[in-house]
Amino acid sequence: MKILKWGFIGCGEVTEKKSGPAFSEVEGSSVEAVMSRTEQRARTYAVQHGIRKWYTDAQELIDDPDVNAVYVATPPSSHATYAIMAMKAGKPVYVEKPLAASYEDCARINRISEQTGVPCFVAYYRRYLPYFQKVKDIVCSGRIGKIINVQVRYTEPLRATDAEAIKNGQPLPWRLQPEIAGGGYFYDMAPHQLDLLQDMFGVILEARGICANRGGYYEAEDSVSASFRFENGLPGSGSWCYVAHESAREDCIEIIGTEGQVSFSVFDYKPIRLQTSDGDENITVPNPPYVQYPLIKNVIEHLQGLGVCTCTSVSATPVNWAMDRILNKF
């Protein structure tokens, strides 16, 4: 069995519980090194998590002969740079979502992956969680008949931490800086929703949207409406707002069929609601404590030659294409 020794580029919040511990939970895998541009952060993280080495330079981590796989856990604007650096060094990459801050950067990553033959995987971990696999099973089983429409709705108020930063004139989080994130919260959160739907219905071939800044709290878009069509002809629509009143809070995707419908949340993991002529059914499906564990396990087994992971940069790129079209980037 190939032993994977990972190097983390970035050691932010996502690595603390969602992903980081999973790399050491899978047989034949461990974390060898971590990198942060801030020396104190890199050293502290390494000590706290029992990691042998730490760096402040990404190239030094990639060049470490004891590191043979790289996890890129930085904001999206640097994903392409670090992923390409790792692949050119012959080291497979696991990149946080979205794959990059633009469709163009996704294409660059795919081109280098093809040229080098080094795989690049993307952290669309919700595909692999039992909760969403149950939704997919319901859809594919025909329990709600032929699928005729899909609707996405996500609404939340202005976040308290953002309001505090705005009030005190402090820098906004990177997720609200389009040059770093690719857009606002839409570019950070909608990828999970769109990836799940494309995993079920095929890639989105048409997408158009109207985006606006209605709250005036920051420069990035805060309200988005979109329509799209999947490769199987299925139409869909979406509405996202990140500055609404608390009374409008919602996290829901509805998949409508000729024999019923299934609705579920993407971030709250509320019980899945199945409605058919037989009545209503609420289905509770627990997820593992480290939500990225099932996908990371699949990635590691792929690299060990024990399985196949399809959550690659190629499969992730249509998400960025759809988002860029919705935000009228091209």
Short mmCIF file of C-alpha atoms in Angstrom, two decimals:
data_model
loop_
_atom_site.label_atom_id
_atom_site.label_comp_id
_atom_site.label_asym_id
_atom_site.label_seq_id
_atom_site.Cartn_x
_atom_site.Cartn_y
_atom_site.Cartn_z
CA MET A 1 0.00 0.00 0.00
CA LYS A 2 1.29 3.47 -0.90
CA ILE A 3 1.74 5.59 2.23
CA LEU A 4 0.52 9.14 1.74
CA LYS A 5 2.28 11.90 3.62
CA TRP A 6 0.36 15.13 3.25
CA GLY A 7 1.53 18.70 3.32
CA PHE A 8 -1.10 21.32 4.18
CA ILE A 9 -0.85 24.70 2.46
CA GLY A 10 -3.03 26.78 4.75
CA CYS A 11 -4.22 25.88 8.21
CA GLY A 12 -7.40 27.88 8.71
CA GLU A 13 -10.73 27.02 10.28
CA VAL A 14 -11.73 24.42 7.67
CA THR A 15 -8.74 22.24 8.59
CA GLU A 16 -9.52 22.15 12.31
CA LYS A 17 -12.48 19.78 12.22
CA LYS A 18 -14.05 19.48 8.76
CA SER A 19 -11.00 18.07 7.01
CA GLY A 20 -7.69 18.08 8.87
CA PRO A 21 -8.21 15.16 11.31
CA ALA A 22 -9.55 12.93 8.52
CA PHE A 23 -6.14 12.78 6.80
CA SER A 24 -4.75 10.89 9.79
CA GLU A 25 -7.84 8.74 10.33
CA VAL A 26 -7.50 6.87 7.03
CA GLU A 27 -5.15 3.89 6.94
CA GLY A 28 -1.90 4.62 5.12
CA SER A 29 -2.21 8.38 5.45
CA SER A 30 -0.68 10.98 7.75
CA VAL A 31 0.09 14.69 7.86
CA GLU A 32 3.81 15.40 7.47
CA ALA A 33 3.97 19.20 7.23
CA VAL A 34 1.91 22.37 7.36
CA MET A 35 2.46 25.82 5.87
CA SER A 36 1.16 29.27 6.76
CA ARG A 37 2.56 32.63 5.73
CA THR A 38 2.46 33.54 9.44
CA GLU A 39 5.27 31.77 11.31
CA GLN A 40 3.45 31.73 14.64
CA ARG A 41 0.34 30.27 13.08
CA ALA A 42 2.26 27.51 11.27
CA ARG A 43 4.30 26.58 14.35
CA THR A 44 1.32 26.65 16.71
CA TYR A 45 -0.81 24.54 14.39
CA ALA A 46 1.96 21.97 13.96
CA VAL A 47 2.49 21.67 17.72
CA GLN A 48 -1.22 21.47 18.51
CA HIS A 49 -1.83 18.74 15.92
CA GLY A 50 1.36 16.74 16.35
CA ILE A 51 2.73 17.58 12.91
CA ARG A 52 6.51 17.20 12.55
CA LYS A 53 7.29 20.07 10.19
CA TRP A 54 6.06 23.56 9.48
CA TYR A 55 6.88 26.10 6.79
CA THR A 56 6.13 29.70 5.84
CA ASP A 57 6.91 29.14 2.16
CA ALA A 58 4.65 26.95 -0.01
CA GLN A 59 7.43 25.99 -2.43
CA GLU A 60 9.56 24.67 0.43
CA LEU A 61 6.71 22.48 1.62
CA ILE A 62 6.07 21.18 -1.90
CA ASP A 63 9.77 20.46 -2.36
CA ASP A 64 9.98 18.51 0.91
CA PRO A 65 10.91 14.94 -0.16
CA ASP A 66 8.86 13.52 2.74
CA VAL A 67 5.68 15.16 1.39
CA ASN A 68 4.10 13.23 -1.48
CA ALA A 69 0.60 14.78 -1.58
CA VAL A 70 -0.64 18.33 -1.02
CA TYR A 71 -3.83 19.75 0.49
CA VAL A 72 -4.55 23.34 -0.57
CA ALA A 73 -6.69 25.01 2.10
CA THR A 74 -6.20 28.67 1.24
CA PRO A 75 -8.70 31.21 -0.16
CA PRO A 76 -9.70 30.55 -3.81
CA SER A 77 -7.50 33.21 -5.45
CA SER A 78 -4.38 31.16 -4.67
CA HIS A 79 -5.80 27.69 -5.43
CA ALA A 80 -4.60 27.62 -9.04
CA THR A 81 -1.08 28.79 -8.16
CA TYR A 82 -0.53 26.23 -5.41
CA ALA A 83 -2.26 23.36 -7.22
CA ILE A 84 -0.15 23.93 -10.34
CA MET A 85 3.04 24.18 -8.27
CA ALA A 86 2.27 20.84 -6.63
CA MET A 87 1.33 19.06 -9.86
CA LYS A 88 4.46 20.29 -11.61
CA ALA A 89 6.39 18.73 -8.73
CA GLY A 90 4.61 15.45 -9.41
CA LYS A 91 2.50 15.57 -6.25
CA PRO A 92 -1.29 14.99 -6.33
CA VAL A 93 -3.47 17.73 -4.91
CA TYR A 94 -6.66 17.97 -2.88
CA VAL A 95 -8.06 21.51 -3.18
CA GLU A 96 -10.72 23.23 -1.11
CA LYS A 97 -13.84 24.33 -2.95
CA PRO A 98 -14.50 26.17 -5.15
CA LEU A 99 -11.69 24.89 -7.33
CA ALA A 100 -10.58 28.45 -8.09
CA ALA A 101 -11.77 32.05 -8.09
CA SER A 102 -12.73 31.88 -11.77
CA TYR A 103 -13.57 29.45 -14.54
CA GLU A 104 -10.41 30.54 -16.36
CA ASP A 105 -8.23 29.46 -13.44
CA CYS A 106 -10.05 26.11 -13.32
CA ALA A 107 -9.15 25.56 -16.97
CA ARG A 108 -5.48 26.28 -16.16
CA ILE A 109 -5.51 23.68 -13.39
CA ASN A 110 -7.06 21.07 -15.67
CA ARG A 111 -4.54 21.79 -18.42
CA ILE A 112 -1.58 21.22 -16.08
CA SER A 113 -3.17 18.10 -14.60
CA GLU A 114 -3.57 16.67 -18.10
CA GLN A 115 -0.04 17.62 -19.14
CA THR A 116 1.62 16.21 -16.03
CA GLY A 117 -0.69 13.24 -15.49
CA VAL A 118 -0.95 14.28 -11.82
CA PRO A 119 -4.49 14.17 -10.42
CA CYS A 120 -6.23 17.08 -8.73
CA PHE A 121 -9.22 16.44 -6.45
CA VAL A 122 -11.69 18.99 -5.07
CA ALA A 123 -13.38 19.15 -1.67
CA TYR A 124 -17.00 18.82 -2.75
CA TYR A 125 -17.44 16.52 0.20
CA ARG A 126 -21.22 16.79 0.43
CA ARG A 127 -21.54 14.39 -2.51
CA TYR A 128 -20.14 11.66 -0.25
CA LEU A 129 -22.10 12.36 2.94
CA PRO A 130 -24.84 9.86 3.86
CA TYR A 131 -27.40 12.68 4.10
CA PHE A 132 -27.03 13.71 0.46
CA GLN A 133 -26.55 10.18 -0.80
CA LYS A 134 -29.98 9.44 0.66
CA VAL A 135 -31.42 12.34 -1.35
CA LYS A 136 -29.76 11.00 -4.49
CA ASP A 137 -31.10 7.51 -3.79
CA ILE A 138 -34.65 8.88 -3.52
CA VAL A 139 -34.29 10.76 -6.82
CA CYS A 140 -32.68 7.87 -8.70
CA SER A 141 -35.11 5.27 -7.34
CA GLY A 142 -38.04 6.91 -9.10
CA ARG A 143 -40.00 7.43 -5.88
CA ILE A 144 -40.96 10.93 -6.97
CA GLY A 145 -41.32 10.03 -10.64
CA LYS A 146 -39.73 11.91 -13.52
CA ILE A 147 -37.91 15.02 -12.31
CA ILE A 148 -39.44 18.11 -13.88
CA ASN A 149 -37.99 21.06 -11.94
CA VAL A 150 -35.39 22.03 -9.35
CA GLN A 151 -35.51 25.09 -7.08
CA VAL A 152 -32.76 26.42 -4.81
CA ARG A 153 -33.51 28.95 -2.08
CA TYR A 154 -31.00 30.31 0.39
CA THR A 155 -31.53 33.39 2.57
CA GLU A 156 -29.78 34.63 5.68
CA PRO A 157 -29.30 37.94 7.52
CA LEU A 158 -26.10 39.96 7.54
CA ARG A 159 -23.70 38.00 9.71
CA ALA A 160 -22.92 39.48 13.12
CA THR A 161 -19.15 39.30 12.58
CA ASP A 162 -19.50 41.17 9.28
CA ALA A 163 -21.74 43.81 10.87
CA GLU A 164 -19.19 44.28 13.64
CA ALA A 165 -16.34 44.68 11.14
CA ILE A 166 -18.34 47.18 9.10
CA LYS A 167 -19.34 49.15 12.20
CA ASN A 168 -15.75 49.40 13.43
CA GLY A 169 -14.19 50.03 10.03
CA GLN A 170 -12.25 46.78 10.17
CA PRO A 171 -11.21 44.74 7.11
CA LEU A 172 -13.93 42.48 5.77
CA PRO A 173 -13.39 38.70 5.74
CA TRP A 174 -11.84 37.33 2.56
CA ARG A 175 -15.16 35.73 1.57
CA LEU A 176 -16.50 39.22 0.90
CA GLN A 177 -13.51 40.32 -1.17
CA PRO A 178 -14.20 39.31 -4.82
CA GLU A 179 -10.54 39.58 -5.81
CA ILE A 180 -9.78 36.82 -3.28
CA ALA A 181 -12.99 34.77 -3.16
CA GLY A 182 -14.24 35.21 -6.72
CA GLY A 183 -17.38 36.95 -5.47
CA GLY A 184 -19.28 37.28 -2.22
CA TYR A 185 -20.97 34.60 -0.14
CA PHE A 186 -22.65 33.30 -3.30
CA TYR A 187 -19.26 32.23 -4.64
CA ASP A 188 -18.39 30.62 -1.32
CA MET A 189 -21.63 28.76 -0.54
CA ALA A 190 -23.53 28.17 -3.78
CA PRO A 191 -20.79 25.84 -5.13
CA HIS A 192 -21.93 23.12 -2.71
CA GLN A 193 -25.53 23.43 -3.92
CA LEU A 194 -24.65 23.50 -7.60
CA ASP A 195 -22.19 20.61 -7.33
CA LEU A 196 -24.77 18.40 -5.61
CA LEU A 197 -27.30 19.10 -8.35
CA GLN A 198 -24.81 18.54 -11.16
CA ASP A 199 -23.80 15.26 -9.54
CA MET A 200 -27.43 14.16 -9.79
CA PHE A 201 -28.54 15.67 -13.10
CA GLY A 202 -25.40 16.27 -15.15
CA VAL A 203 -23.57 19.48 -15.95
CA ILE A 204 -25.31 22.82 -16.38
CA LEU A 205 -25.19 23.82 -20.05
CA GLU A 206 -27.08 27.11 -19.78
CA ALA A 207 -27.01 29.62 -16.94
CA ARG A 208 -27.98 33.24 -16.59
CA GLY A 209 -28.46 35.45 -13.61
CA ILE A 210 -29.16 38.82 -12.15
CA CYS A 211 -26.98 39.90 -9.25
CA ALA A 212 -27.19 43.02 -7.13
CA ASN A 213 -25.93 44.67 -4.00
CA ARG A 214 -29.11 45.62 -2.13
CA GLY A 215 -27.83 45.97 1.40
CA GLY A 216 -24.97 48.33 0.65
CA TYR A 217 -22.81 46.85 3.41
CA TYR A 218 -19.95 45.74 1.16
CA GLU A 219 -18.97 45.76 -2.52
CA ALA A 220 -19.67 42.12 -3.41
CA GLU A 221 -23.08 40.98 -4.62
CA ASP A 222 -25.50 40.15 -1.78
CA SER A 223 -28.59 39.10 -3.76
CA VAL A 224 -28.63 36.73 -6.74
CA SER A 225 -31.40 35.23 -8.87
CA ALA A 226 -30.61 32.65 -11.53
CA SER A 227 -32.05 30.20 -14.00
CA PHE A 228 -30.22 27.25 -15.48
CA ARG A 229 -30.62 24.08 -17.56
CA PHE A 230 -28.89 20.75 -17.05
CA GLU A 231 -27.57 18.56 -19.85
CA ASN A 232 -30.59 16.23 -19.50
CA GLY A 233 -32.91 19.17 -20.27
CA LEU A 234 -34.05 19.69 -16.66
CA PRO A 235 -34.72 23.37 -15.84
CA GLY A 236 -33.81 24.88 -12.51
CA SER A 237 -33.77 28.18 -10.70
CA GLY A 238 -32.15 29.68 -7.65
CA SER A 239 -32.47 32.62 -5.30
CA TRP A 240 -29.78 33.68 -2.83
CA CYS A 241 -29.75 36.60 -0.40
CA TYR A 242 -27.21 37.25 2.36
CA VAL A 243 -28.60 40.47 3.91
CA ALA A 244 -32.23 39.56 4.61
CA HIS A 245 -34.32 39.91 7.76
CA GLU A 246 -34.17 36.97 10.17
CA SER A 247 -37.78 36.12 9.32
CA ALA A 248 -36.73 35.22 5.75
CA ARG A 249 -33.97 32.78 6.77
CA GLU A 250 -34.12 29.67 4.56
CA ASP A 251 -31.88 26.83 3.37
CA CYS A 252 -33.76 24.61 0.96
CA ILE A 253 -33.51 22.73 -2.31
CA GLU A 254 -36.71 21.29 -3.78
CA ILE A 255 -36.57 18.57 -6.40
CA ILE A 256 -40.00 18.27 -7.99
CA GLY A 257 -41.19 15.15 -9.78
CA THR A 258 -44.33 13.87 -11.45
CA GLU A 259 -45.09 11.65 -8.44
CA GLY A 260 -43.96 13.85 -5.57
CA GLN A 261 -41.09 15.97 -4.37
CA VAL A 262 -38.12 15.84 -2.03
CA SER A 263 -36.80 18.87 -0.16
CA PHE A 264 -33.65 19.16 1.91
CA SER A 265 -31.17 21.66 3.34
CA VAL A 266 -27.55 21.90 2.32
CA PHE A 267 -26.00 23.56 5.36
CA ASP A 268 -28.43 22.90 8.23
CA TYR A 269 -28.93 19.16 7.58
CA LYS A 270 -32.59 19.37 8.56
CA PRO A 271 -34.59 16.16 8.09
CA ILE A 272 -35.13 15.31 4.43
CA ARG A 273 -38.80 15.76 3.54
CA LEU A 274 -40.30 13.30 1.07
CA GLN A 275 -43.81 14.05 -0.19
CA THR A 276 -45.71 11.57 -2.34
CA SER A 277 -49.29 10.34 -2.69
CA ASP A 278 -48.51 8.00 0.21
CA GLY A 279 -48.05 10.99 2.51
CA ASP A 280 -45.21 12.98 4.05
CA GLU A 281 -42.07 11.41 5.45
CA ASN A 282 -39.28 13.15 7.36
CA ILE A 283 -35.99 11.30 7.11
CA THR A 284 -33.10 11.96 9.50
CA VAL A 285 -29.65 10.90 8.32
CA PRO A 286 -26.61 11.51 10.58
CA ASN A 287 -23.25 12.54 9.17
CA PRO A 288 -19.76 11.63 10.44
CA PRO A 289 -18.03 14.02 12.89
CA TYR A 290 -15.41 14.97 10.28
CA VAL A 291 -17.64 15.80 7.33
CA GLN A 292 -14.87 15.55 4.73
CA TYR A 293 -13.83 12.09 5.93
CA PRO A 294 -15.78 10.01 3.32
CA LEU A 295 -14.37 12.03 0.40
CA ILE A 296 -10.83 12.19 1.80
CA LYS A 297 -10.92 8.43 2.32
CA ASN A 298 -11.99 7.99 -1.30
CA VAL A 299 -9.20 10.30 -2.52
CA ILE A 300 -6.57 8.42 -0.51
CA GLU A 301 -7.82 5.03 -1.72
CA HIS A 302 -7.69 6.35 -5.30
CA LEU A 303 -4.06 7.37 -4.84
CA GLN A 304 -3.32 3.99 -3.26
CA GLY A 305 -4.86 2.19 -6.24
CA LEU A 306 -7.69 0.81 -4.12
CA GLY A 307 -10.58 2.75 -5.66
CA VAL A 308 -11.64 5.55 -7.99
CA CYS A 309 -12.55 9.08 -6.94
CA THR A 310 -14.57 11.07 -9.46
CA CYS A 311 -14.52 14.34 -7.49
CA THR A 312 -11.77 15.77 -9.66
CA SER A 313 -10.88 19.20 -10.95
CA VAL A 314 -12.57 18.29 -14.24
CA SER A 315 -15.87 17.45 -12.53
CA ALA A 316 -15.62 20.58 -10.36
CA THR A 317 -14.98 23.04 -13.19
CA PRO A 318 -18.61 23.26 -14.44
CA VAL A 319 -19.57 24.71 -11.04
CA ASN A 320 -17.28 27.69 -11.62
CA TRP A 321 -18.53 28.00 -15.19
CA ALA A 322 -22.13 28.21 -13.98
CA MET A 323 -21.31 30.69 -11.21
CA ASP A 324 -19.33 32.93 -13.53
CA ARG A 325 -22.21 32.91 -16.00
CA ILE A 326 -24.72 33.72 -13.24
CA LEU A 327 -22.54 36.61 -12.04
CA ASN A 328 -22.15 37.78 -15.66
CA LYS A 329 -18.36 37.48 -15.59
CA PHE A 330 -18.48 36.50 -19.27
#
